[in-house]
Short mmCIF file of C-alpha atoms and ligand atoms in Angstrom, two decimals:
data_model
loop_
_atom_site.label_atom_id
_atom_site.label_comp_id
_atom_site.label_asym_id
_atom_site.label_seq_id
_atom_site.Cartn_x
_atom_site.Cartn_y
_atom_site.Cartn_z
CA UNK A 86 15.47 17.21 17.73
CA UNK A 87 12.48 19.03 16.27
CA UNK A 88 14.64 21.67 14.66
CA UNK A 89 16.61 19.36 12.48
CA UNK A 90 13.59 17.39 11.32
CA UNK A 91 13.80 17.08 7.54
CA UNK A 92 11.30 18.88 5.29
CA UNK A 93 10.15 18.13 1.71
CA UNK A 94 11.81 20.60 -0.62
CA UNK A 95 8.50 21.45 -2.31
CA UNK A 96 4.77 20.80 -2.06
CA UNK A 97 4.97 18.77 -5.26
CA UNK A 98 7.65 16.50 -3.78
CA UNK A 99 5.40 15.91 -0.77
CA UNK A 100 2.47 14.94 -3.00
CA UNK A 101 4.63 12.73 -5.25
CA UNK A 102 6.09 10.94 -2.22
CA UNK A 103 2.69 10.31 -0.61
CA UNK A 104 1.30 9.13 -3.95
CA UNK A 105 4.39 6.91 -4.24
CA UNK A 106 3.56 5.44 -0.85
CA UNK A 107 -0.11 4.95 -1.65
CA UNK A 108 0.33 3.57 -5.14
CA UNK A 109 1.79 0.11 -4.84
CA UNK A 110 1.01 -3.55 -5.24
CA UNK A 111 -2.31 -2.62 -3.67
CA UNK A 112 -3.28 -0.75 -6.84
CA UNK A 113 -1.75 -2.83 -9.60
CA UNK A 114 -1.88 -6.34 -8.22
CA UNK A 115 -4.53 -6.41 -5.48
CA UNK A 116 -7.14 -3.92 -6.71
CA UNK A 117 -7.84 -5.55 -10.12
CA UNK A 118 -8.17 -9.06 -8.73
CA UNK A 119 -10.29 -8.00 -5.76
CA UNK A 120 -12.49 -6.07 -8.16
CA UNK A 121 -12.58 -9.16 -10.38
CA UNK A 122 -13.68 -11.33 -7.48
CA UNK A 123 -16.30 -8.86 -6.25
CA UNK A 124 -18.28 -8.21 -9.38
CA UNK A 125 -16.43 -5.42 -11.20
CA UNK A 126 -18.35 -2.15 -11.59
CA UNK A 127 -20.44 -2.42 -8.40
CA UNK A 128 -17.26 -2.87 -6.42
CA UNK A 129 -15.69 0.12 -8.14
CA UNK A 130 -18.63 2.39 -7.27
CA UNK A 131 -18.67 1.24 -3.63
CA UNK A 132 -14.92 1.68 -3.39
CA UNK A 133 -14.99 5.22 -4.78
CA UNK A 134 -17.80 6.25 -2.41
CA UNK A 135 -15.98 4.77 0.59
CA UNK A 136 -12.71 6.37 -0.29
CA UNK A 137 -14.19 9.82 -0.95
CA UNK A 138 -16.43 10.04 2.11
CA UNK A 139 -15.06 7.64 4.72
CA UNK A 140 -11.33 7.06 4.20
CA UNK A 141 -10.71 10.74 3.62
CA UNK A 142 -11.30 11.23 7.37
CA UNK A 143 -8.49 9.05 8.82
CA UNK A 144 -6.29 10.21 5.95
CA UNK A 145 -6.75 13.85 7.01
CA UNK A 146 -6.32 12.82 10.66
CA UNK A 147 -2.92 11.27 10.00
CA UNK A 148 -1.76 14.18 7.85
CA UNK A 149 -3.04 16.56 10.53
CA UNK A 150 -1.16 14.75 13.31
CA UNK A 151 2.00 14.91 11.22
CA UNK A 152 1.59 18.60 10.52
CA UNK A 153 0.65 19.59 14.09
CA UNK A 154 3.25 17.60 16.01
CA UNK A 155 6.08 17.21 13.47
CA UNK A 156 7.32 14.05 15.15
CA UNK A 157 7.67 10.35 14.48
CA UNK A 158 4.60 8.23 15.12
CA UNK A 159 5.56 7.16 18.67
CA UNK A 160 6.45 10.64 19.92
CA UNK A 161 3.31 12.04 18.30
CA UNK A 162 1.08 9.86 20.47
CA UNK A 163 3.36 10.41 23.46
CA UNK A 164 2.90 14.17 23.04
CA UNK A 165 -0.87 13.83 23.06
CA UNK A 166 -0.59 11.94 26.35
CA UNK A 167 2.42 9.89 27.54
CA UNK A 168 0.20 6.89 28.18
CA UNK A 169 -0.78 6.80 24.47
CA UNK A 170 2.74 5.84 23.35
CA UNK A 171 1.54 2.25 22.83
CA UNK A 172 -0.56 3.38 19.87
CA UNK A 173 2.60 4.59 18.17
CA UNK A 174 4.29 1.27 18.92
CA UNK A 175 1.32 -0.59 17.51
CA UNK A 176 1.63 1.39 14.28
CA UNK A 177 5.34 0.58 14.17
CA UNK A 178 4.68 -3.13 14.66
CA UNK A 179 2.13 -3.05 11.83
CA UNK A 180 4.34 -1.13 9.43
CA UNK A 181 7.26 -3.42 10.17
CA UNK A 182 5.19 -6.57 9.58
CA UNK A 183 3.75 -5.45 6.22
CA UNK A 184 7.09 -5.40 4.33
CA UNK A 185 7.79 -8.90 5.67
CA UNK A 186 5.29 -10.29 3.14
CA UNK A 187 5.14 -7.35 0.72
CA UNK A 188 8.85 -7.67 -0.07
CA UNK A 189 8.48 -11.38 -0.81
CA UNK A 190 6.27 -10.28 -3.70
CA UNK A 191 8.96 -7.67 -4.47
CA UNK A 192 11.43 -10.56 -4.81
CA UNK A 193 9.11 -12.35 -7.27
CA UNK A 194 8.93 -9.14 -9.31
CA UNK A 195 12.73 -9.00 -9.51
CA UNK A 196 12.74 -12.57 -10.74
CA UNK A 197 10.20 -11.84 -13.49
CA UNK A 198 12.13 -8.76 -14.58
CA UNK A 199 15.10 -11.06 -15.04
CA UNK A 200 12.97 -13.57 -16.98
CA UNK A 201 11.73 -10.93 -19.42
CA UNK A 202 15.12 -9.21 -19.67
CA UNK A 203 16.73 -12.42 -20.79
CA UNK A 204 13.86 -13.02 -23.23
CA UNK A 205 13.23 -16.43 -21.71
CA UNK A 206 9.46 -16.24 -22.10
CA UNK A 207 8.38 -19.63 -23.36
CA UNK A 208 7.31 -20.97 -19.97
CA UNK A 209 4.15 -22.48 -18.71
CA UNK A 210 3.79 -19.82 -16.06
CA UNK A 211 1.57 -21.77 -13.69
CA UNK A 212 4.23 -24.47 -13.33
CA UNK A 213 6.97 -21.91 -13.46
CA UNK A 214 5.52 -19.76 -10.68
CA UNK A 215 4.79 -22.71 -8.41
CA UNK A 216 8.20 -24.25 -8.84
CA UNK A 217 9.98 -20.92 -8.45
CA UNK A 218 8.10 -19.69 -5.38
CA UNK A 219 8.52 -23.01 -3.60
CA UNK A 220 12.32 -22.99 -3.86
CA UNK A 221 14.38 -22.27 -0.77
CA UNK A 222 17.29 -20.03 -1.68
CA UNK A 223 16.35 -17.96 -4.71
CA UNK A 224 13.08 -16.43 -3.40
CA UNK A 225 14.72 -15.68 -0.02
CA UNK A 226 17.71 -14.12 -1.72
CA UNK A 227 15.51 -11.97 -3.96
CA UNK A 228 13.34 -10.88 -1.01
CA UNK A 229 16.45 -9.68 0.82
CA UNK A 230 17.79 -8.08 -2.36
CA UNK A 231 14.52 -6.17 -2.78
CA UNK A 232 14.70 -5.13 0.88
CA UNK A 233 18.25 -3.82 0.46
CA UNK A 234 17.41 -1.96 -2.75
CA UNK A 235 14.52 -0.27 -0.95
CA UNK A 236 16.55 0.51 2.17
CA UNK A 237 19.14 2.52 0.21
CA UNK A 238 16.69 5.45 0.03
CA UNK A 239 15.74 5.92 3.70
CA UNK A 240 19.41 5.26 4.46
CA UNK A 241 20.34 8.30 2.35
CA UNK A 242 17.72 10.53 3.94
CA UNK A 243 14.48 12.31 3.13
CA UNK A 244 15.70 14.79 0.52
CA UNK A 245 18.62 13.04 -1.10
CA UNK A 246 17.08 9.56 -0.91
CA UNK A 247 13.31 9.31 -0.63
CA UNK A 248 12.39 12.46 -2.50
CA UNK A 249 14.77 11.79 -5.39
CA UNK A 250 13.62 8.18 -5.76
CA UNK A 251 9.95 9.18 -5.93
CA UNK A 252 10.53 12.12 -8.26
CA UNK A 253 12.33 9.82 -10.67
CA UNK A 254 10.29 6.63 -10.43
CA UNK A 255 6.73 7.92 -10.18
CA UNK A 256 6.66 9.78 -13.53
CA UNK A 257 8.25 6.76 -15.26
CA UNK A 258 5.68 4.55 -13.57
CA UNK A 259 2.74 6.64 -14.84
CA UNK A 260 4.14 6.74 -18.40
CA UNK A 261 4.55 2.95 -18.46
CA UNK A 262 1.08 2.41 -17.05
CA UNK A 263 -0.49 4.65 -19.68
CA UNK A 264 1.44 2.91 -22.47
CA UNK A 265 0.24 -0.52 -21.35
CA UNK A 266 -3.33 0.65 -20.72
CA UNK A 267 -3.39 2.32 -24.16
CA UNK A 268 -2.13 -0.87 -25.74
CA UNK A 269 -4.68 -3.00 -23.85
CA UNK A 270 -7.47 -0.84 -25.26
CA UNK A 271 -6.51 -1.89 -28.80
CA UNK A 272 -7.07 -5.58 -28.01
CA UNK A 273 -10.23 -7.44 -29.09
CA UNK A 274 -11.35 -7.95 -25.47
CA UNK A 275 -11.24 -4.22 -24.67
CA UNK A 276 -15.00 -3.71 -24.93
CA UNK A 277 -15.78 -6.63 -22.67
CA UNK A 278 -13.09 -5.57 -20.20
CA UNK A 279 -14.41 -2.03 -19.98
CA UNK A 280 -18.00 -3.26 -19.63
CA UNK A 281 -16.88 -5.47 -16.75
CA UNK A 282 -15.31 -2.47 -15.03
CA UNK A 283 -17.89 0.19 -15.70
CA UNK A 284 -21.28 -1.49 -16.22
CA UNK A 285 -22.69 -2.27 -12.79
CA UNK A 286 -24.65 -5.41 -12.00
CA UNK A 287 -26.32 -4.47 -8.72
CA UNK A 288 -27.21 -8.05 -7.85
CA UNK A 289 -23.52 -8.40 -6.90
CA UNK A 290 -23.93 -5.91 -4.07
CA UNK A 291 -23.40 -7.48 -0.62
CA UNK A 292 -21.94 -6.94 2.84
CA UNK A 293 -18.68 -8.82 2.29
CA UNK A 294 -18.02 -6.75 -0.78
CA UNK A 295 -18.39 -3.50 1.19
CA UNK A 296 -15.98 -4.74 3.86
CA UNK A 297 -13.48 -5.90 1.27
CA UNK A 298 -13.70 -2.52 -0.46
CA UNK A 299 -13.04 -0.72 2.83
CA UNK A 300 -10.08 -2.94 3.74
CA UNK A 301 -8.62 -2.40 0.29
CA UNK A 302 -9.16 1.38 0.57
CA UNK A 303 -7.29 1.57 3.89
CA UNK A 304 -4.45 -0.57 2.59
CA UNK A 305 -4.04 1.32 -0.66
CA UNK A 306 -3.99 4.71 1.06
CA UNK A 307 -1.34 3.44 3.52
CA UNK A 308 -3.61 4.50 6.40
CA UNK A 309 -3.45 3.12 9.94
CA UNK A 310 0.25 2.58 10.48
CA UNK A 311 1.80 6.00 10.78
CA UNK A 312 3.24 6.15 7.27
CA UNK A 313 1.10 9.05 6.15
CA UNK A 314 1.67 10.67 9.55
CA UNK A 315 5.45 10.39 9.10
CA UNK A 316 5.40 11.76 5.55
CA UNK A 317 3.01 14.46 6.80
CA UNK A 318 5.47 15.44 9.52
CA UNK A 319 7.93 16.52 6.81
CA UNK A 320 5.39 18.81 5.11
CA UNK A 321 5.74 22.55 4.86
CA UNK A 322 3.87 24.77 7.30
CA UNK A 323 1.40 26.23 4.79
CA UNK A 324 0.23 22.93 3.28
CA UNK A 325 -3.55 22.52 3.05
CA UNK A 326 -4.44 19.12 4.44
CA UNK A 327 -7.90 18.51 2.99
CA UNK A 328 -6.75 19.56 -0.49
CA UNK A 329 -3.62 17.38 -0.26
CA UNK A 330 -5.72 14.43 0.94
CA UNK A 331 -8.14 14.75 -1.99
CA UNK A 332 -5.24 15.08 -4.44
CA UNK A 333 -3.78 11.89 -3.03
CA UNK A 334 -7.09 10.05 -3.27
CA UNK A 335 -7.66 11.24 -6.82
CA UNK A 336 -4.21 10.13 -7.99
CA UNK A 337 -4.43 6.80 -6.20
CA UNK A 338 -7.88 6.01 -7.64
CA UNK A 339 -6.87 7.18 -11.12
CA UNK A 340 -3.95 4.77 -11.02
CA UNK A 341 -5.99 1.86 -9.66
CA UNK A 342 -8.61 2.38 -12.39
CA UNK A 343 -5.89 2.67 -15.07
CA UNK A 344 -4.43 -0.59 -13.77
CA UNK A 345 -7.86 -2.16 -14.28
CA UNK A 346 -8.03 -0.69 -17.80
CA UNK A 347 -4.63 -2.23 -18.45
CA UNK A 348 -5.51 -5.66 -17.05
CA UNK A 349 -9.14 -6.47 -17.89
CA UNK A 350 -9.01 -6.04 -21.69
CA UNK A 351 -6.02 -8.41 -21.69
CA UNK A 352 -7.84 -10.83 -19.41
CA UNK A 353 -10.96 -10.87 -21.61
CA UNK A 354 -8.95 -11.05 -24.84
CA UNK A 355 -7.29 -14.25 -23.68
CA UNK A 356 -10.30 -15.75 -21.94
CA UNK A 357 -8.78 -15.82 -18.44
CA UNK A 358 -10.89 -15.46 -15.31
CA UNK A 359 -10.88 -11.86 -14.02
CA UNK A 360 -11.07 -13.30 -10.52
CA UNK A 361 -7.88 -15.37 -10.92
CA UNK A 362 -6.64 -13.91 -7.62
CA UNK A 363 -3.05 -13.68 -6.50
CA UNK A 364 -1.93 -15.53 -9.59
CA UNK A 365 -3.32 -12.87 -11.96
CA UNK A 366 -0.07 -10.89 -12.02
CA UNK A 367 2.37 -13.77 -11.85
CA UNK A 368 0.67 -16.48 -13.90
CA UNK A 369 -2.10 -15.08 -16.11
CA UNK A 370 -0.46 -11.80 -17.13
CA UNK A 371 2.94 -13.23 -18.17
CA UNK A 372 1.18 -16.12 -19.89
CA UNK A 373 -0.79 -13.61 -21.94
CA UNK A 374 2.21 -11.39 -22.63
CA UNK A 375 4.03 -14.44 -23.95
CA UNK A 376 1.41 -14.73 -26.71
CA UNK A 377 1.79 -11.14 -27.87
CA UNK A 378 4.23 -9.86 -30.44
CA UNK A 379 7.12 -8.16 -28.56
CA UNK A 380 6.34 -10.41 -25.57
CA UNK A 381 9.56 -9.60 -23.75
CA UNK A 382 9.08 -5.89 -24.13
CA UNK A 383 5.51 -5.80 -22.76
CA UNK A 384 6.36 -8.26 -20.00
CA UNK A 385 9.37 -6.21 -19.05
CA UNK A 386 7.38 -2.95 -18.95
CA UNK A 387 4.72 -4.62 -16.80
CA UNK A 388 7.17 -5.95 -14.21
CA UNK A 389 9.32 -2.81 -14.11
CA UNK A 390 6.10 -0.90 -13.51
CA UNK A 391 5.23 -3.25 -10.63
CA UNK A 392 8.77 -2.78 -9.34
CA UNK A 393 8.50 1.03 -9.26
CA UNK A 394 5.09 0.83 -7.60
CA UNK A 395 6.28 -1.55 -4.90
CA UNK A 396 9.61 0.07 -4.16
CA UNK A 397 8.16 3.56 -3.63
CA UNK A 398 5.61 2.05 -1.20
CA UNK A 399 8.32 -0.03 0.44
CA UNK A 400 10.42 3.08 1.01
CA UNK A 401 7.56 4.70 2.94
CA UNK A 402 7.11 1.61 5.12
CA UNK A 403 10.80 1.52 6.03
CA UNK A 404 10.92 5.28 6.60
CA UNK A 405 8.12 5.09 9.18
CA UNK A 406 10.10 2.61 11.27
CA UNK A 407 13.45 4.30 10.64
CA UNK A 408 12.09 7.68 11.73
CA UNK A 409 10.69 6.15 14.93
CA UNK A 410 13.97 4.36 15.71
CA UNK A 411 16.00 7.56 15.16
CA UNK A 412 13.93 9.55 17.64
CA UNK A 413 13.18 6.90 20.24
CA UNK A 414 16.39 4.89 20.35
CA UNK A 415 18.46 8.06 19.77
CA UNK A 416 20.51 6.45 17.03
CA UNK A 417 21.67 7.80 13.66
CA UNK A 418 19.58 7.39 10.48
CA UNK A 419 22.08 4.91 9.09
CA UNK A 420 22.03 2.70 12.22
CA UNK A 421 18.23 2.93 12.36
CA UNK A 422 17.99 1.73 8.74
CA UNK A 423 20.34 -1.20 9.38
CA UNK A 424 18.31 -2.22 12.44
CA UNK A 425 15.05 -2.02 10.46
CA UNK A 426 16.51 -4.13 7.65
CA UNK A 427 17.74 -6.71 10.16
CA UNK A 428 14.32 -7.13 11.81
CA UNK A 429 12.45 -7.33 8.51
CA UNK A 430 14.85 -9.87 7.02
CA UNK A 431 14.38 -12.18 10.01
CA UNK A 432 10.60 -12.29 9.57
CA UNK A 433 10.48 -12.15 5.78
CA UNK A 434 12.49 -15.36 5.39
CA UNK A 435 9.82 -17.65 6.91
CA UNK A 436 7.24 -15.65 4.92
CA UNK A 437 9.14 -16.41 1.73
CA UNK A 438 9.45 -20.08 2.67
CA UNK A 439 5.67 -20.30 3.14
CA UNK A 440 5.35 -21.33 -0.49
CA UNK A 441 7.79 -24.22 -0.15
CA UNK A 442 9.31 -25.93 2.88
CA UNK A 443 7.04 -24.10 5.33
CA UNK A 444 3.88 -24.68 3.30
CA UNK A 445 2.40 -26.89 6.00
CA UNK A 446 3.66 -24.88 8.95
CA UNK A 447 0.47 -23.12 9.97
CA UNK A 448 -0.49 -20.71 12.73
CA UNK A 449 -4.25 -20.15 13.13
CA UNK A 450 -4.59 -22.33 10.05
CA UNK A 451 -2.56 -19.90 7.95
CA UNK A 452 0.98 -19.96 6.54
CA UNK A 453 3.35 -17.27 7.82
CA UNK A 454 2.82 -15.26 4.61
CA UNK A 455 -0.97 -15.48 4.79
CA UNK A 456 -1.01 -14.75 8.50
CA UNK A 457 1.05 -11.57 8.01
CA UNK A 458 -1.14 -10.45 5.10
CA UNK A 459 -4.44 -11.29 6.80
CA UNK A 460 -3.66 -9.93 10.28
CA UNK A 461 -2.19 -6.64 9.08
CA UNK A 462 -4.89 -5.86 6.49
CA UNK A 463 -7.94 -7.15 8.35
CA UNK A 464 -7.10 -6.57 12.00
CA UNK A 465 -4.22 -4.14 12.59
CA UNK A 466 -5.17 -1.62 9.90
CA UNK A 467 -8.83 -1.15 10.84
CA UNK A 468 -7.98 -1.32 14.56
CA UNK A 469 -5.19 1.27 14.37
CA UNK A 470 -7.32 3.49 12.14
CA UNK A 471 -10.17 3.27 14.66
CA UNK A 472 -7.86 4.32 17.50
CA UNK A 473 -6.41 7.18 15.44
CA UNK A 474 -9.94 8.47 14.68
CA UNK A 475 -11.00 8.20 18.33
CA UNK A 476 -7.89 9.99 19.61
CA UNK A 477 -8.02 12.79 17.06
CA UNK A 478 -11.80 13.10 17.37
CA UNK A 479 -12.12 12.99 21.15
CA UNK A 480 -8.76 13.64 22.83
CA UNK A 481 -7.22 16.59 21.00
CA UNK A 482 -9.22 19.75 21.60
CA UNK A 483 -10.22 21.54 18.39
CA UNK A 484 -8.27 19.09 16.23
CA UNK A 485 -10.96 19.05 13.55
CA UNK A 486 -11.06 22.85 13.32
CA UNK A 487 -7.31 22.97 12.77
CA UNK A 488 -7.40 20.27 10.15
CA UNK A 489 -10.76 20.58 8.38
CA UNK A 490 -11.44 24.27 9.05
CA UNK A 491 -14.74 25.65 10.32
CA UNK A 492 -17.98 25.99 8.38
CA UNK A 493 -20.25 23.34 6.96
CA UNK A 494 -17.60 20.96 5.59
CA UNK A 495 -15.55 21.18 8.80
CA UNK A 496 -18.65 20.38 10.88
CA UNK A 497 -19.64 17.51 8.65
CA UNK A 498 -16.14 16.02 8.77
CA UNK A 499 -16.17 16.40 12.55
CA UNK A 500 -19.32 14.26 12.82
CA UNK A 501 -17.83 11.70 10.48
CA UNK A 502 -14.61 11.62 12.52
CA UNK A 503 -16.26 11.33 15.93
CA UNK A 504 -19.15 9.00 15.20
CA UNK A 505 -19.69 7.57 11.76
CA UNK A 506 -16.20 6.40 10.79
CA UNK A 507 -15.51 4.76 14.20
CA UNK A 508 -18.84 2.89 14.08
CA UNK A 509 -18.09 1.61 10.58
CA UNK A 510 -14.59 0.54 11.63
CA UNK A 511 -15.88 -1.33 14.68
CA UNK A 512 -18.26 -3.15 12.38
CA UNK A 513 -15.41 -4.01 9.98
CA UNK A 514 -13.28 -5.29 12.82
CA UNK A 515 -15.94 -7.53 14.30
CA UNK A 516 -16.66 -9.02 10.89
CA UNK A 517 -12.93 -9.33 10.09
CA UNK A 518 -12.21 -11.30 13.25
N1 LIG B 760 -0.40 1.58 -0.11
C1 LIG B 760 0.49 0.56 -0.52
C2 LIG B 760 -0.10 -0.20 -1.68
O1 LIG B 760 -1.14 0.09 -2.16
C3 LIG B 760 0.83 -0.36 0.60
C4 LIG B 760 1.41 0.28 1.82
C5 LIG B 760 1.05 -0.18 3.03
C6 LIG B 760 2.33 1.29 1.74
C7 LIG B 760 1.56 0.38 4.16
C8 LIG B 760 2.85 1.87 2.88
C9 LIG B 760 2.46 1.42 4.10
O2 LIG B 760 0.49 -1.13 -2.15
#
């Protein structure tokens, strides 16, 4: 089984695919509005510090596990000790639950692409979004369509599916983002938007903001669910983990900041609230595009960009589960993909209906969509990440030396891995629950 494990055809393909996984709705949709809600520049500084010094550790741990064991997430933990297989299963549950709400948003994106393609832009988007998302059939259909479009790539395999998709979509994505960000900078609100992002107001600094920044950092780096581990297991033997991890972090942060540079000047030019929340991408942005010359063109670029970002992340979520099904259920890649699609479609339908007929169906006071979003981001991710740090720090002899190398940096990372990061994660978990 190990011998015919796929391998990225080049180091660049590996980096592009992991960046494709990391860069997603988390960067373009979630990051700007969370930053908007948490005071702008102060949040950005906290986030960058957390990502560079804290999140780098579990990121390296997952890449290291992938490189050392070259297995799917369940067999990786089984190889460390058979009784640890449950950790792998927990990762698989998490990474199968995330697309169940993430792809609902993917379905909305498909709908907006259609709206801007047909040039039908004269809507009141608040009413439009609410009436569209509360329908029964169309949002469900589009969620499943998005799921199927994503599943084509893991179905075709690592080299001829996943790698090709990322190598094509990621460069297009970056070009579109830079075009929109460049355009946003020419708007009258550019100065105000940039000041909001880069001029810190330290009175905004507080505990909740730090926790939110950490949760966002874990989510955006796709840490804590075996995705990075799975992509890492396809890496070439001579890949340097710490360097790859920092490259990934740099690209991911660059894209999140560019997304902010694209969004905030527009927000301030049209007098919208930067903290508009979930609705920022689906109500405020299209509303603003509609007032610009070439409305359809800018709207279309924005939603195609969101589409590329979300599909490349979606591919990595599905691949984590598919890879685990192939090796543990001993089925072919094609059957494993069909099984994954089947499970996700069952759960994503009630998630999609959470905005309409199931609006009042609540578990723990949350709709199915909110419950999936909240429990994965605030409980499963930090919990799984904590376990991954503890296992790699304490249960695999010399793991840190193999991954971080010896010397001062290696030693420092070892202390972070064994003590500091776990303590912070326990703190996050207690507060999150
Ligand atoms: N990192 C992705 C984003 O920012 C989300 C993701 C989560 C991707 C889990 C893969 C696995 O949108």
